[in-house]
Coordinates of C-alpha atoms in Angstrom, one line a residue:
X10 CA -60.5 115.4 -40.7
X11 CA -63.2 114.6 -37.9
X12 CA -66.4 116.0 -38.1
X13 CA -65.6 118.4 -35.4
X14 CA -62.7 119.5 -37.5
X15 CA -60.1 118.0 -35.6
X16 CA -57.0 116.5 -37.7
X17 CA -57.0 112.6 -37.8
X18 CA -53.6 111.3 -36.8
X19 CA -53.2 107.5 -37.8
X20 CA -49.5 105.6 -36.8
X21 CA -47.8 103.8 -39.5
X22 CA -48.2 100.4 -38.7
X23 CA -52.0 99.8 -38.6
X24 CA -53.0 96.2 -36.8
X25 CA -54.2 93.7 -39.1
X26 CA -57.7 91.8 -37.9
X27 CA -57.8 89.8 -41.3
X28 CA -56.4 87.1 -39.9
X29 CA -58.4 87.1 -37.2
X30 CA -62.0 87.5 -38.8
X31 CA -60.5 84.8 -40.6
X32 CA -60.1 82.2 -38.2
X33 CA -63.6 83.3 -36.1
X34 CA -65.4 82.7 -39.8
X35 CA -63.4 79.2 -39.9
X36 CA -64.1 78.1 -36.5
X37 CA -67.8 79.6 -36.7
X38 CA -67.5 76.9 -40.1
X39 CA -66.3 74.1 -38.9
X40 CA -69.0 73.8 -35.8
X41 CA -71.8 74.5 -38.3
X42 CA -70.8 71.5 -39.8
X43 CA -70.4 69.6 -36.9
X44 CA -74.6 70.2 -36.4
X45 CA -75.2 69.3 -40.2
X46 CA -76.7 65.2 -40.3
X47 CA -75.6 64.1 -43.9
X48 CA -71.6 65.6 -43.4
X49 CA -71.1 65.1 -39.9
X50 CA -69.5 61.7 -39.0
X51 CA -70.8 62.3 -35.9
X52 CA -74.2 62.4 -34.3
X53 CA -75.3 65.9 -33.8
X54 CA -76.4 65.1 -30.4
X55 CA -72.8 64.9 -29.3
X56 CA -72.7 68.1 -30.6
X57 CA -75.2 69.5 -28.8
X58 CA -75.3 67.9 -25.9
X59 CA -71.8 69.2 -24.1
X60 CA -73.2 72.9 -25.2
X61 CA -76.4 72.2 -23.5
X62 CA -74.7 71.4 -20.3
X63 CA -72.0 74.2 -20.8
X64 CA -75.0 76.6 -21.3
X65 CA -77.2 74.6 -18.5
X66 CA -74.8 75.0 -15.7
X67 CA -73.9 78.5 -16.7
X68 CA -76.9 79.2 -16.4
X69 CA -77.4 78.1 -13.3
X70 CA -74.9 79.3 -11.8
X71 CA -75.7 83.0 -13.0
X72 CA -78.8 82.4 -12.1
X73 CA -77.9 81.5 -8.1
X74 CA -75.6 84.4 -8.4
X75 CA -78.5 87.1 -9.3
X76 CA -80.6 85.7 -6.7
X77 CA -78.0 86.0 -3.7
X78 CA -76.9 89.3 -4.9
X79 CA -80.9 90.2 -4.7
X80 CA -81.1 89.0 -1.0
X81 CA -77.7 90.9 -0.2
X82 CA -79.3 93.9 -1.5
X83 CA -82.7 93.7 0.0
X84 CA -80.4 93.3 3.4
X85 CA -78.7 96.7 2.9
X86 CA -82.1 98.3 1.1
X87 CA -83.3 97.4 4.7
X88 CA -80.8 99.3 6.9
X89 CA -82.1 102.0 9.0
X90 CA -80.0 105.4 7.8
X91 CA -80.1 109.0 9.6
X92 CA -81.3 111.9 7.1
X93 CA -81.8 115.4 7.7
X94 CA -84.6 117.0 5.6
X95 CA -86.4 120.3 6.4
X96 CA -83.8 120.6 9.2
X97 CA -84.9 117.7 11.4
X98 CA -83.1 114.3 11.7
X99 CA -84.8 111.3 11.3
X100 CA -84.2 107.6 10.4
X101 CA -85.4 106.5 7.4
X102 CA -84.6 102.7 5.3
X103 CA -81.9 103.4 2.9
X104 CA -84.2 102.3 0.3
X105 CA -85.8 105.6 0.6
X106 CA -82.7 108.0 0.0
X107 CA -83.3 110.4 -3.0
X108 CA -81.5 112.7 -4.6
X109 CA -80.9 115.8 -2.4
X110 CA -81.2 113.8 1.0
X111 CA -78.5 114.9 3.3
X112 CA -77.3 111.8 5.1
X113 CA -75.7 111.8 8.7
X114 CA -73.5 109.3 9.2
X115 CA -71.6 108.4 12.1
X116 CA -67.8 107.1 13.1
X117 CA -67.8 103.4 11.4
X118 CA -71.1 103.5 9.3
X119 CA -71.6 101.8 6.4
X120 CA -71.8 105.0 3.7
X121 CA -75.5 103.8 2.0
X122 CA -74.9 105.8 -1.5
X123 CA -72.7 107.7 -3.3
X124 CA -72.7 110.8 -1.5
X125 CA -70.8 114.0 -1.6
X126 CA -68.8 115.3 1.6
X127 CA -70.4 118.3 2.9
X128 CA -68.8 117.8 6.3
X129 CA -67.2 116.1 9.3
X130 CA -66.6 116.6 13.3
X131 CA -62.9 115.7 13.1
X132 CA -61.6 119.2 14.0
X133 CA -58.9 118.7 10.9
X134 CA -61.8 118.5 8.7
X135 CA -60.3 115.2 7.9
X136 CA -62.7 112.2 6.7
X137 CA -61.3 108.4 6.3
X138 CA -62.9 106.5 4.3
X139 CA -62.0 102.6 3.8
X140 CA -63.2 100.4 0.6
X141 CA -63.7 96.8 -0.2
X142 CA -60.4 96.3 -1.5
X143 CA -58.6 97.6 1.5
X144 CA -57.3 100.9 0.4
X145 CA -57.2 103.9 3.3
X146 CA -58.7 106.8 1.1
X147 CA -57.8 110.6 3.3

């Protein structure tokens, strides 16, 4: 029984993870000793040094990522949006949409935040709405 109260229903044929933790603890073994001076055959520094690479590139790379996804979102932060607030519409950055904002958007804008519906001038009432990934959304 959960703590709810609910039943607990297990299948027959439960999936074994010994083997697993077995092999990470193994693996996780056999590289500690591979840093270890007096049991290594090897100098630790050939140890180290492809990891430090591995981790220095990485790095790096995540790195340049974070920083061009920063400048790609300062660049839409920047974009001038139409609100309506207190009845009057006026433009605003979309940096400066809160909670509550109503946004007017036009025929092939950008949509600047999640955002619910309220509206639309096709006289269907019918809103398309294309994604990233190419799917047509009615």
């Amino acid at each position: 029984m959960s703590p709810a109260g609910i039943p607990t229903v297990t299948i027959g044929f439960p999936i074994p993870n010994t083997p697993c933790g077995i092999f990470s603890l193994r693996i996780y073994w056999n590289n500690s000793g591979q840093l270890w001076p007096t049991i290594t055959p090897v100098s630790p520094a050939t140890t180290w040094g492809p990891l430090a690479i591995i981790f220095i590139v990485s790095a790096s790379k995540e790195a340049w990522d974070d920083y061009n996804r920063y400048l790609s979102d300062k660049k839409v932060n920047e974009r001038r949006i139409w609100v309506v607030k207190d009845g009057i519409r006026r433009q605003i950055k979309a940096r400066e949409i809160h909670v509550g904002n109503i946004v007017w958007l036009h025929e092939n804008d950008e949509i600047p935040c999640d955002l619910v519906l309220i509206g639309t001038s096709d006289p269907q009432g019918i809103c398309y709405v294309e994604d990233m990934l190419e799917f047509l959304f009615v």
